[in-house]
Amino acid sequence: MATIEQIILRTILDSRGNETVEAEIYTDCGFGRAAAPSGASTGTYEAKVRPPREAIEDAQKNLIPSLIGEDALDQITFDALLREHDGTTDFSSIGANVAVALSLACAKAAASSLDLDLFRYLGGAFANATPLPLGNVIGGGAHAPNATSIQEFLVVPTGASGATQGVFVNAAVHKTVKKILQERGKLSGKGDEGAWAPAISDAEAFEIMSEAINTVSDEMNVEVRMGIDVASSELWDGKQYRYKDASRSREDQIAYIAELVDRYNLIYIEDPLYEEDFEAFADLTAQVGDRCLICGDDLFVTNVERITKGIETCAANCVLIKPNQIGTLTDTFEAINLAQENGMETVMSHRSGETTDATIAHLATAFGCIFLKSGVVGGERIAKLNELIRIEELI
């Protein structure tokens, strides 16, 4: 038993300079710390956050006393207590930011109490492979409104020998894109996740990404592929998908995405369609799912009920996992387990508003995710990638 003796909640800053929640849990023989991230483009069905200072004040008075004395090694009971105290389906009472920080801090305190790394504590003896890094290189959408319509142009080092090489391959692509943008007089700033955010069209972004990927692939002698996060719910106006240079109907959107898969050899597409349109997702997956991962983020929001619907409708072959979308580690594990048991890949993901907390690198390894989506550059992104490198050394 690892008895919880003290819990501290505090307000800290995330990568956007916004306030968020950090939790520390002390047991009689261990310690864990975790912080809640936040998203810019969020799914309708995500667990709800509360203003950090208000949520912390309430938790300190009403929640924390009930958690003192609990066993940090009993994660399921700890998370159940969070839900029981909250009393809602979406953590709108205590706040998902408080819930996820506490839940992850509990797991880290438990691992510390056993003198284990978190990935080993959660994954056991069979946590024997690290995920490849999936990184955002050119960004727009909600992350950089004056740039591309498509929210993220991603790089995947599919031919890398492992996560470590993959991290450096992705960094090389990011640097090569910078060079190309400079040569074209298009270099500007970066978006929330450290991706370049030039004022270019989606077509130009695809061209630049392809050039950079081919260059790095040849120089480093490793296969590199492209992916995208369309974040289509941000484009959907109820009737059409409105890009900066075009408007597309539901059918046009499906055809457009399928064309992109073949034209650019895409390996990964996230949220290609509106979050409520399971049928359209299924149509696209039927067309290209044999050669590309169709991943649901806003579609599934790490929610077992929505993943179940996705399985029943064959809506996608991949699920994006964000612990703060659902609120607890137990719920996160159940979502991953359901997806994997039904033949779907899982991708562990950061949020656009991040901290230097590197917990998701451990979760991705422990739970057998194919990719860790955590950006390419920026201190809060590098914290996770460097931790992934360290984890790979231990496996």
XYZ file of C-alpha atoms in Angstrom:
395
model
C 0.000 0.000 0.000
C 1.142 3.556 -0.813
C -0.932 5.746 1.454
C -1.648 9.246 0.172
C -0.527 11.676 2.861
C -0.578 15.047 1.128
C -2.028 16.576 -2.043
C -1.070 20.000 -3.363
C -2.835 21.824 -6.186
C -1.426 24.974 -7.728
C -1.935 27.266 -10.687
C 0.887 27.281 -13.250
C 1.284 28.605 -16.801
C 1.005 26.582 -19.984
C 2.836 27.189 -23.266
C 0.345 29.872 -24.318
C 0.767 31.763 -21.062
C -2.639 30.637 -19.848
C -3.274 29.381 -16.344
C -3.644 25.642 -15.793
C -3.686 23.136 -12.936
C -0.727 21.227 -11.503
C -1.137 18.502 -8.889
C 1.375 16.927 -6.506
C 0.628 13.772 -4.543
C 2.846 12.558 -1.714
C 2.540 9.039 -0.338
C 4.350 7.538 2.620
C 7.025 6.358 0.188
C 6.612 8.192 -3.125
C 5.779 11.367 -5.025
C 4.003 12.262 -8.254
C 3.443 15.513 -10.133
C 1.279 16.139 -13.204
C -0.218 19.117 -15.025
C -3.310 19.553 -17.187
C -2.906 20.670 -20.821
C -5.578 22.453 -22.858
C -6.744 22.481 -26.470
C -7.474 25.287 -28.944
C -9.757 23.240 -31.195
C -11.819 21.064 -28.885
C -14.435 18.407 -29.481
C -18.016 19.056 -28.418
C -18.049 15.986 -26.192
C -14.807 16.590 -24.309
C -14.809 16.656 -20.525
C -15.249 20.215 -19.295
C -12.566 22.331 -17.679
C -13.132 25.022 -15.087
C -11.183 28.239 -14.452
C -8.067 26.920 -12.670
C -8.073 29.137 -9.596
C -11.774 28.601 -8.971
C -11.509 24.836 -9.530
C -8.484 24.533 -7.236
C -10.162 26.474 -4.453
C -13.229 24.227 -4.617
C -11.118 21.057 -4.771
C -9.020 22.036 -1.780
C -12.137 22.517 0.316
C -14.364 19.716 -0.909
C -12.368 17.054 -2.772
C -8.823 16.757 -1.437
C -9.778 15.791 2.152
C -11.660 12.751 0.830
C -8.571 11.528 -1.063
C -6.136 11.648 1.854
C -5.516 8.148 3.194
C -6.377 6.422 -0.087
C -3.995 3.932 -1.672
C -2.206 5.430 -4.684
C -1.636 1.893 -5.971
C -5.399 1.487 -6.429
C -5.811 3.708 -9.488
C -9.298 2.460 -10.327
C -10.658 3.344 -6.896
C -8.892 6.723 -6.888
C -10.384 7.645 -10.260
C -13.791 6.334 -9.207
C -13.666 8.664 -6.206
C -13.023 11.585 -8.540
C -16.072 10.680 -10.603
C -18.205 10.013 -7.539
C -17.341 13.369 -6.021
C -17.923 15.153 -9.333
C -21.343 13.615 -9.908
C -21.551 14.533 -13.608
C -20.660 12.686 -16.808
C -18.190 15.313 -18.016
C -16.365 16.538 -14.895
C -18.133 19.880 -15.150
C -18.328 20.004 -11.346
C -14.706 19.596 -10.243
C -13.245 20.361 -13.678
C -11.474 17.966 -16.026
C -8.279 19.962 -15.556
C -8.289 19.177 -11.831
C -9.344 15.569 -12.444
C -6.677 14.691 -15.009
C -3.878 16.370 -13.035
C -4.839 14.430 -9.906
C -5.332 11.138 -11.740
C -1.957 11.257 -13.480
C -0.186 12.471 -10.343
C -1.643 9.490 -8.479
C -0.212 7.052 -11.032
C 3.186 8.731 -10.872
C 3.158 8.650 -7.070
C 2.309 4.950 -7.185
C 5.157 4.231 -9.611
C 7.531 6.234 -7.435
C 6.422 4.289 -4.364
C 7.467 1.074 -6.103
C 10.667 2.644 -7.483
C 9.460 2.029 -11.041
C 9.349 4.205 -14.132
C 5.767 5.115 -14.968
C 5.741 3.243 -18.286
C 6.928 0.069 -16.538
C 4.449 0.444 -13.679
C 1.517 0.820 -16.081
C 2.675 -1.442 -18.910
C 4.465 -4.195 -17.023
C 6.905 -6.592 -18.616
C 5.246 -6.319 -22.017
C 5.886 -2.588 -22.457
C 8.777 -3.348 -24.779
C 8.521 -0.820 -27.611
C 8.296 2.942 -27.886
C 5.951 4.710 -30.311
C 7.276 6.680 -33.246
C 6.997 10.468 -32.909
C 4.332 12.200 -34.996
C 5.171 15.878 -35.357
C 3.505 19.084 -36.545
C 5.699 20.937 -39.053
C 3.380 23.421 -40.808
C 0.299 24.642 -38.990
C -2.797 26.738 -39.489
C -6.456 26.472 -38.590
C -7.274 27.223 -34.966
C -3.563 27.101 -34.073
C -2.551 29.864 -36.521
C -5.614 31.546 -38.075
C -3.740 33.497 -40.769
C -2.046 30.428 -42.237
C -3.360 27.249 -43.899
C -6.948 26.006 -43.648
C -5.756 22.510 -42.760
C -4.718 22.689 -39.125
C -1.601 20.506 -39.141
C 0.826 19.141 -41.709
C 2.543 16.282 -39.926
C 5.673 14.217 -40.395
C 6.027 10.523 -39.544
C 9.474 8.823 -39.649
C 8.056 5.453 -40.721
C 11.433 3.990 -41.610
C 13.219 5.041 -38.439
C 14.980 2.380 -36.399
C 13.107 3.588 -33.338
C 11.794 6.589 -31.483
C 15.219 8.148 -30.977
C 16.113 8.265 -34.646
C 12.557 9.352 -35.377
C 12.849 12.393 -33.124
C 15.922 13.588 -35.021
C 14.379 12.843 -38.415
C 11.351 14.967 -37.575
C 13.593 17.789 -36.369
C 15.488 17.640 -39.664
C 12.244 17.967 -41.626
C 11.230 20.953 -39.505
C 14.574 22.652 -40.213
C 14.381 21.833 -43.917
C 10.911 23.350 -44.171
C 12.306 26.506 -42.566
C 15.027 26.656 -45.208
C 12.531 26.224 -48.046
C 10.248 28.904 -46.623
C 13.214 31.280 -46.296
C 14.209 30.675 -49.911
C 10.663 31.469 -51.037
C 10.364 34.539 -48.849
C 7.503 32.916 -46.943
C 9.052 32.396 -43.514
C 7.024 33.862 -40.676
C 6.328 32.846 -37.105
C 5.146 29.648 -35.480
C 1.796 28.429 -34.243
C 0.825 27.125 -30.821
C 2.615 23.802 -31.296
C 5.875 25.099 -32.742
C 4.934 24.437 -36.361
C 5.757 27.024 -38.990
C 2.719 29.197 -39.721
C 3.376 30.888 -43.076
C 0.688 32.706 -45.056
C 0.499 30.060 -47.771
C -2.202 27.905 -49.314
C -2.803 24.282 -48.427
C -1.462 23.302 -51.863
C 1.787 25.186 -51.214
C 2.092 23.523 -47.809
C 1.752 20.075 -49.367
C 4.389 20.964 -51.961
C 6.838 22.295 -49.370
C 6.298 19.340 -47.049
C 6.851 16.894 -49.902
C 10.087 18.615 -50.900
C 11.380 18.639 -47.325
C 10.426 15.019 -46.706
C 12.132 13.856 -49.893
C 15.278 15.815 -49.024
C 15.525 14.446 -45.489
C 14.617 10.933 -46.588
C 17.492 10.942 -49.085
C 19.999 12.581 -46.728
C 19.258 10.317 -43.757
C 18.414 7.202 -45.790
C 15.133 6.638 -43.990
C 11.522 6.474 -45.149
C 9.510 9.512 -44.074
C 5.786 9.977 -44.668
C 3.320 12.821 -44.343
C 0.103 13.114 -42.369
C -2.454 15.850 -41.763
C -4.911 16.954 -39.113
C -7.758 18.574 -41.017
C -9.714 19.513 -37.862
C -12.776 19.475 -40.085
C -15.262 20.454 -37.407
C -13.569 23.866 -37.473
C -14.277 24.104 -41.229
C -17.851 22.779 -41.223
C -20.550 25.477 -41.200
C -23.508 23.112 -41.129
C -23.740 22.802 -44.900
C -20.230 22.876 -46.331
C -16.553 22.659 -45.436
C -15.281 26.209 -45.895
C -11.593 26.434 -46.766
C -9.948 29.774 -47.500
C -9.850 29.028 -51.223
C -12.822 26.672 -51.654
C -16.065 25.348 -50.232
C -16.741 21.624 -50.348
C -19.857 19.574 -49.824
C -19.803 16.417 -47.733
C -19.263 14.300 -50.858
C -16.644 16.695 -52.214
C -14.771 16.555 -48.910
C -14.616 12.759 -48.967
C -13.356 12.803 -52.564
C -10.838 15.556 -51.787
C -9.334 13.724 -48.823
C -9.160 10.442 -50.755
C -7.342 12.263 -53.550
C -4.838 13.733 -51.069
C -4.073 10.264 -49.701
C -2.999 9.019 -53.106
C -1.363 12.204 -54.379
C 0.875 12.681 -51.339
C 1.131 9.105 -50.057
C -0.406 10.159 -46.742
C -0.127 7.675 -43.895
C -2.280 9.490 -41.352
C -5.348 11.742 -41.511
C -6.960 13.105 -38.371
C -10.523 14.415 -38.260
C -11.041 14.563 -42.043
C -14.777 15.109 -41.538
C -17.239 16.742 -39.148
C -17.295 15.163 -35.688
C -20.928 13.991 -35.910
C -20.699 12.424 -39.363
C -19.830 8.809 -38.563
C -21.265 7.719 -41.916
C -18.956 9.984 -43.919
C -15.987 8.790 -41.844
C -16.995 5.217 -42.682
C -17.212 6.013 -46.409
C -13.714 7.490 -46.398
C -12.270 4.658 -44.302
C -13.739 2.121 -46.721
C -11.996 3.912 -49.588
C -8.516 4.511 -48.164
C -8.317 2.708 -44.806
C -6.213 -0.078 -46.299
C -3.336 2.335 -46.890
C -3.870 5.222 -44.498
C -4.829 5.650 -40.849
C -8.116 7.531 -40.530
C -7.952 8.858 -36.996
C -10.787 10.239 -34.912
C -10.047 13.015 -32.427
C -13.130 15.226 -32.129
C -15.038 12.210 -33.452
C -14.159 10.063 -30.426
C -12.790 12.434 -27.716
C -11.234 9.441 -25.899
C -14.789 8.404 -24.974
C -15.758 4.726 -24.788
C -19.342 5.356 -25.917
C -18.259 7.236 -29.024
C -15.490 4.737 -29.806
C -18.081 1.959 -29.533
C -20.243 3.771 -32.094
C -17.187 4.148 -34.305
C -16.507 0.422 -34.108
C -20.126 -0.430 -34.922
C -20.154 1.887 -37.944
C -16.563 1.140 -39.105
C -15.999 4.892 -38.969
C -12.218 4.856 -38.524
C -9.217 2.596 -38.021
C -7.395 4.771 -35.492
C -8.241 6.643 -32.286
C -6.480 9.727 -30.965
C -5.999 9.550 -27.202
C -5.942 12.666 -25.018
C -6.281 11.964 -21.281
C -7.662 15.418 -20.545
C -10.541 14.850 -22.973
C -11.987 12.218 -20.658
C -10.533 13.198 -17.275
C -8.899 10.134 -15.700
C -6.230 7.550 -16.415
C -8.746 4.737 -15.902
C -11.052 6.158 -18.566
C -8.067 6.692 -20.850
C -6.967 3.071 -20.471
C -10.490 1.789 -21.122
C -10.684 3.821 -24.330
C -7.318 2.505 -25.531
C -8.158 -1.065 -24.605
C -11.506 -0.954 -26.418
C -9.942 0.445 -29.570
C -7.033 -1.996 -29.641
C -9.211 -5.024 -28.906
C -11.208 -4.106 -32.001
C -8.210 -3.794 -34.284
C -7.815 -0.030 -34.183
C -4.500 1.748 -33.780
C -4.102 4.343 -31.040
C -2.109 7.574 -31.028
C -1.264 9.321 -27.753
C -1.458 13.086 -28.152
C -0.438 16.366 -26.589
C -2.629 19.487 -26.702
C -1.842 22.845 -28.251
C -1.608 24.392 -24.789
C 1.033 22.274 -23.052
C 3.394 22.180 -20.090
C 6.747 20.469 -19.588
C 4.945 17.458 -18.107
C 6.170 14.426 -20.085
C 3.658 11.869 -18.779
C 2.184 11.085 -22.204
C 5.526 9.648 -23.380
C 5.163 7.017 -20.662
C 1.478 6.401 -21.385
C 2.109 5.922 -25.102
C 4.804 3.349 -24.364
C 2.898 1.568 -21.604
C -0.275 1.208 -23.644
C 1.261 0.238 -26.989
C 0.333 3.302 -29.039
C 1.678 3.371 -32.579
C 2.572 7.082 -32.467
C 3.217 9.788 -29.895
C 1.897 13.060 -31.267
C 3.856 15.713 -29.417
C 5.158 18.308 -31.849
C 8.730 18.743 -33.055
C 10.164 21.842 -31.362
C 9.423 24.047 -28.355
C 10.360 23.386 -24.745
C 7.025 21.841 -23.795
C 7.182 19.533 -26.865
C 10.868 18.662 -26.487
C 10.246 17.627 -22.862
C 8.103 14.759 -24.132
C 10.383 13.814 -27.015
C 13.496 13.768 -24.846
C 11.640 11.626 -22.315
C 10.742 9.233 -25.132
C 14.439 8.956 -25.985
C 15.222 8.130 -22.349
C 12.452 5.536 -22.214
C 13.757 3.830 -25.346
C 17.147 3.445 -23.660
C 15.472 1.574 -20.792
C 13.547 -0.903 -22.936
